[in-house]
Short mmCIF file of C-alpha atoms in Angstrom, two decimals:
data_model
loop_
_atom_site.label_atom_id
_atom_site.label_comp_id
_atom_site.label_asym_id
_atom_site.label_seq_id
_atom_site.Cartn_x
_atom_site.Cartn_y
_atom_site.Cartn_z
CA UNK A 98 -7.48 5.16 -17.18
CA UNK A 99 -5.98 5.94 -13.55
CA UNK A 100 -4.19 8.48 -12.03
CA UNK A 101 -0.99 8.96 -9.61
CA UNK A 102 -3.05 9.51 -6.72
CA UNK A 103 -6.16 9.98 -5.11
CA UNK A 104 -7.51 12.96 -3.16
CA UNK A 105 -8.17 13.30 0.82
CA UNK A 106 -10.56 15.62 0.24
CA UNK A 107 -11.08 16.40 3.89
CA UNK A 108 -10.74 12.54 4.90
CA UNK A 109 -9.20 12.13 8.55
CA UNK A 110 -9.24 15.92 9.05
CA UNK A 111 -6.30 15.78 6.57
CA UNK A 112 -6.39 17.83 2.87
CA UNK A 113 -3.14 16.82 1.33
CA UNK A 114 -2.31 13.90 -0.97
CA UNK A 115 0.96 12.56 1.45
CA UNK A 116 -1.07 11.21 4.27
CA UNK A 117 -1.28 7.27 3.70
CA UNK A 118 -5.16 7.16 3.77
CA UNK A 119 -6.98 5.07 1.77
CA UNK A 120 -8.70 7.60 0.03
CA UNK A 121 -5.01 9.07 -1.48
CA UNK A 122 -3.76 5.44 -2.13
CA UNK A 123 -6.75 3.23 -3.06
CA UNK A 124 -7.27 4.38 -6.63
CA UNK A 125 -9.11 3.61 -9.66
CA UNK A 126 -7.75 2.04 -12.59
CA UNK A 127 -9.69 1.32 -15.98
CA UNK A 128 -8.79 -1.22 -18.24
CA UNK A 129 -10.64 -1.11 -21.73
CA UNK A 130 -9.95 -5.04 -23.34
CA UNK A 131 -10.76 -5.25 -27.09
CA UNK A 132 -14.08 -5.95 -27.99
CA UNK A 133 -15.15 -4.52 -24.76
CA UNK A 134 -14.33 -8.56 -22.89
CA UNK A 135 -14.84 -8.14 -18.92
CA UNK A 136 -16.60 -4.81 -19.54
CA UNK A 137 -18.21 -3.46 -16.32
CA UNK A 138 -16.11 -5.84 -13.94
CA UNK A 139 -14.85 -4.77 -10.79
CA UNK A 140 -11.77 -6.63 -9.49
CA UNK A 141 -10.10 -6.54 -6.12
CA UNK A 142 -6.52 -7.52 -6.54
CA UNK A 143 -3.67 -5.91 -5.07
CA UNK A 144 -1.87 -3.61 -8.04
CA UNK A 145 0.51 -0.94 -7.34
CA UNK A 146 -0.49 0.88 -11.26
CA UNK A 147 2.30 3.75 -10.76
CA UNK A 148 4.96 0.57 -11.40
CA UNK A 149 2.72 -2.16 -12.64
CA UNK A 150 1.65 -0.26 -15.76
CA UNK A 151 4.47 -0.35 -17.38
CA UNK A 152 4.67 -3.72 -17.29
CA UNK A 153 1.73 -4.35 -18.40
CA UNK A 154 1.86 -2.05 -21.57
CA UNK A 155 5.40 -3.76 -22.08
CA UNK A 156 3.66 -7.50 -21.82
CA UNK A 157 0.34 -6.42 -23.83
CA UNK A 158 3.11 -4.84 -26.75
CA UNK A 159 5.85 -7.66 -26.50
CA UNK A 160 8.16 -5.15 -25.21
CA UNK A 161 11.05 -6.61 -22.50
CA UNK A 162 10.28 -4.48 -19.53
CA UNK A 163 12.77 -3.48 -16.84
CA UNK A 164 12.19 -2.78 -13.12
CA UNK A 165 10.29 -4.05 -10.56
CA UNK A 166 6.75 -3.64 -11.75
CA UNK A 167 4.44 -6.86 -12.38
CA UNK A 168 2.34 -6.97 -15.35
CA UNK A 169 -1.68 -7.22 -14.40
CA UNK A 170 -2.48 -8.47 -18.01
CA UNK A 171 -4.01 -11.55 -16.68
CA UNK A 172 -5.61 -10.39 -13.78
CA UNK A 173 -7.41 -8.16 -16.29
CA UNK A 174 -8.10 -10.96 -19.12
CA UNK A 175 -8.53 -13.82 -16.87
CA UNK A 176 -9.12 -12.85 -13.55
CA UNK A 177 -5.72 -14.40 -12.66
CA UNK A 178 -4.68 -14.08 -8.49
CA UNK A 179 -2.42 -11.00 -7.85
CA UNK A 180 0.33 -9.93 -5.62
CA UNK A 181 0.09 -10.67 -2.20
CA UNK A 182 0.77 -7.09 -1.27
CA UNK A 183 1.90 -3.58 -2.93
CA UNK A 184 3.87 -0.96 -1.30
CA UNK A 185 3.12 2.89 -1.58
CA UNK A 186 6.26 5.73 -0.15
CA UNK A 187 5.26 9.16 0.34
CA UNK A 188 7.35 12.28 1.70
CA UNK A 189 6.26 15.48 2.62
CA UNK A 190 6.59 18.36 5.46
CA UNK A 191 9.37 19.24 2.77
CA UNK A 192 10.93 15.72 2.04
CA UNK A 193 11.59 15.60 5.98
CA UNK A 194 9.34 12.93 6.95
CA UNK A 195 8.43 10.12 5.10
CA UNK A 196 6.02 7.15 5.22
CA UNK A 197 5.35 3.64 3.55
CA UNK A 198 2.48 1.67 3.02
CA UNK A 199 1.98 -2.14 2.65
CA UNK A 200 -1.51 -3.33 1.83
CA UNK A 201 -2.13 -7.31 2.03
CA UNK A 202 -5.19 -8.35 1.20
CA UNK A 203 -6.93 -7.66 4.60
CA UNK A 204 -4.75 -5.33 6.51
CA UNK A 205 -2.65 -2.13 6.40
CA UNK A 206 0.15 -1.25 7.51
CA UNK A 207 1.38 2.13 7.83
CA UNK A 208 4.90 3.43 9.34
CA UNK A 209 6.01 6.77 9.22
CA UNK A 210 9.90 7.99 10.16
CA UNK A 211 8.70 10.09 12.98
CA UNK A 212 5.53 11.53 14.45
CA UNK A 213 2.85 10.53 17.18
CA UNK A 214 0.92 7.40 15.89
CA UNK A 215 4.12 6.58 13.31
CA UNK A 216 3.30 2.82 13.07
CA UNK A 217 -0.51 1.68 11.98
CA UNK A 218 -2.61 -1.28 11.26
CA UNK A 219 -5.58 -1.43 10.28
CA UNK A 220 -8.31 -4.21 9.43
CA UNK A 221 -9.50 -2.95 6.19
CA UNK A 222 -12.48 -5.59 5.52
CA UNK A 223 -14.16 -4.28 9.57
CA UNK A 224 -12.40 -0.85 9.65
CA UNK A 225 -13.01 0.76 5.92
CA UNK A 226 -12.46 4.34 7.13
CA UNK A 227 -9.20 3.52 9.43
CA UNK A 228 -10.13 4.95 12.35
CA UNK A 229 -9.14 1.73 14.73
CA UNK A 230 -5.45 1.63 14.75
CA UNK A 231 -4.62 -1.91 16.29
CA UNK A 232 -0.68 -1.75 16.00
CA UNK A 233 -1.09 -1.36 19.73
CA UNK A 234 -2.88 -4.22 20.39
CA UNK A 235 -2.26 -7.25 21.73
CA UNK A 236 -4.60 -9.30 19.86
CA UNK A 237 -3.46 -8.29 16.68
CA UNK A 238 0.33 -8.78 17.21
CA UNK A 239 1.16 -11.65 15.07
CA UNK A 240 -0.18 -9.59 11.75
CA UNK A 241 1.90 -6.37 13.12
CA UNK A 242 5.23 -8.40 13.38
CA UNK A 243 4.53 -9.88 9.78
CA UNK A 244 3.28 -7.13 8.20
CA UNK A 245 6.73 -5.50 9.92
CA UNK A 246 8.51 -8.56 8.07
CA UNK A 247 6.92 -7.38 4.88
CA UNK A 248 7.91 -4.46 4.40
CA UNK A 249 11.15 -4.75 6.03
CA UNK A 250 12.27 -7.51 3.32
CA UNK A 251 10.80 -4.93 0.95
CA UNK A 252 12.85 -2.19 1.81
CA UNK A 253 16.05 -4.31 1.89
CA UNK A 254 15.47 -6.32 -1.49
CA UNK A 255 14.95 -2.45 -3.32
CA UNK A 256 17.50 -0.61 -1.04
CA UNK A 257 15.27 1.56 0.61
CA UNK A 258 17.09 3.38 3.44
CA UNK A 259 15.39 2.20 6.63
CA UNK A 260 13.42 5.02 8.83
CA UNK A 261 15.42 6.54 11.62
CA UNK A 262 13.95 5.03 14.54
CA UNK A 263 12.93 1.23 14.23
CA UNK A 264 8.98 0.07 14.19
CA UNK A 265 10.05 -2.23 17.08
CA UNK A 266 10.13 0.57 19.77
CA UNK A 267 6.10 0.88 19.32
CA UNK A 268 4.89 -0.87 22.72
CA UNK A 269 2.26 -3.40 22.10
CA UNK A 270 -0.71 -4.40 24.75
#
């Protein structure tokens, strides 16, 4: 059981679903194994479900899947490590601005095309509710230029047009 998306709900000041937050992005998914195996266990790695499913069904089914989803079968059966980081897009003000998300393990990072605060870290394990952005600071400046790396490999290995301005311009303490 999962869903698309998760709700803001008010989070951040912010109602709608296209904000990166992790209350919109961060969402459940519920695996039921037969004969109820793992039941009740909560696991933490990184699965991007609106691709990965697929996969998954397709690997659970012996079905050849196609596209760039990775199967979670044995991070579900065996506990098995997972991806070192998942990718969410989102568009909105009418498809005019849009945003990514990469989440590694301990960090986020956001960029948006355009807007005030358009480039984002945060430390998700010390800043839960992301209300410290660090992408300006100083100290934190090795994780911004490879979480920058990330997702710009990303975007080039699935031809994802770049945004208009680049994340470079953001001045750093």
């Amino acid at each position: 059981t999962s869903s698309d998306h998760g709700e803001g709900a008010g989070a951040h000041h912010w109602n709608q679903k296209s904000a990166l937050y992790e209350e919109v992005v961060n969402i459940p998914l519920i695996v039921c194994l037969p004969a109820g195996a793992h039941g009740g266990e909560v696991r933490d790695q990184l699965i991007s479900n609106g691709i990965d499913i697929y996969s998954a069904i397709c690997d659970w089914t012996g079905a050849e899947a196609s596209g760039q989803g990775r199967s979670f079968r044995q991070i579900a059966e065996q506990d098995a490590p997972g991806q070192d980081f998942v990718v969410t897009e989102t568009t909105f003000d009418r498809g005019t601005t849009r945003g990514w998300m990469l989440r590694t393990g301990h960090f986020k990072y956001v960029l948006y095309d355009k807007g005030k605060g358009r480039e984002q870290l945060f430390d998700m394990d010390r800043d839960r509710l992301e209300r410290r952005n660090l992408a300006g600071k100083g100290r934190y400046r090795a994780e911004l230029l490879r979480h920058r790396e990330l997702l710009h490999t990303w975007m080039q290995q699935n031809r994802v047009r770049p945004p208009r301005r680049a994340s470079g311009d953001i001045p750093v303490d």
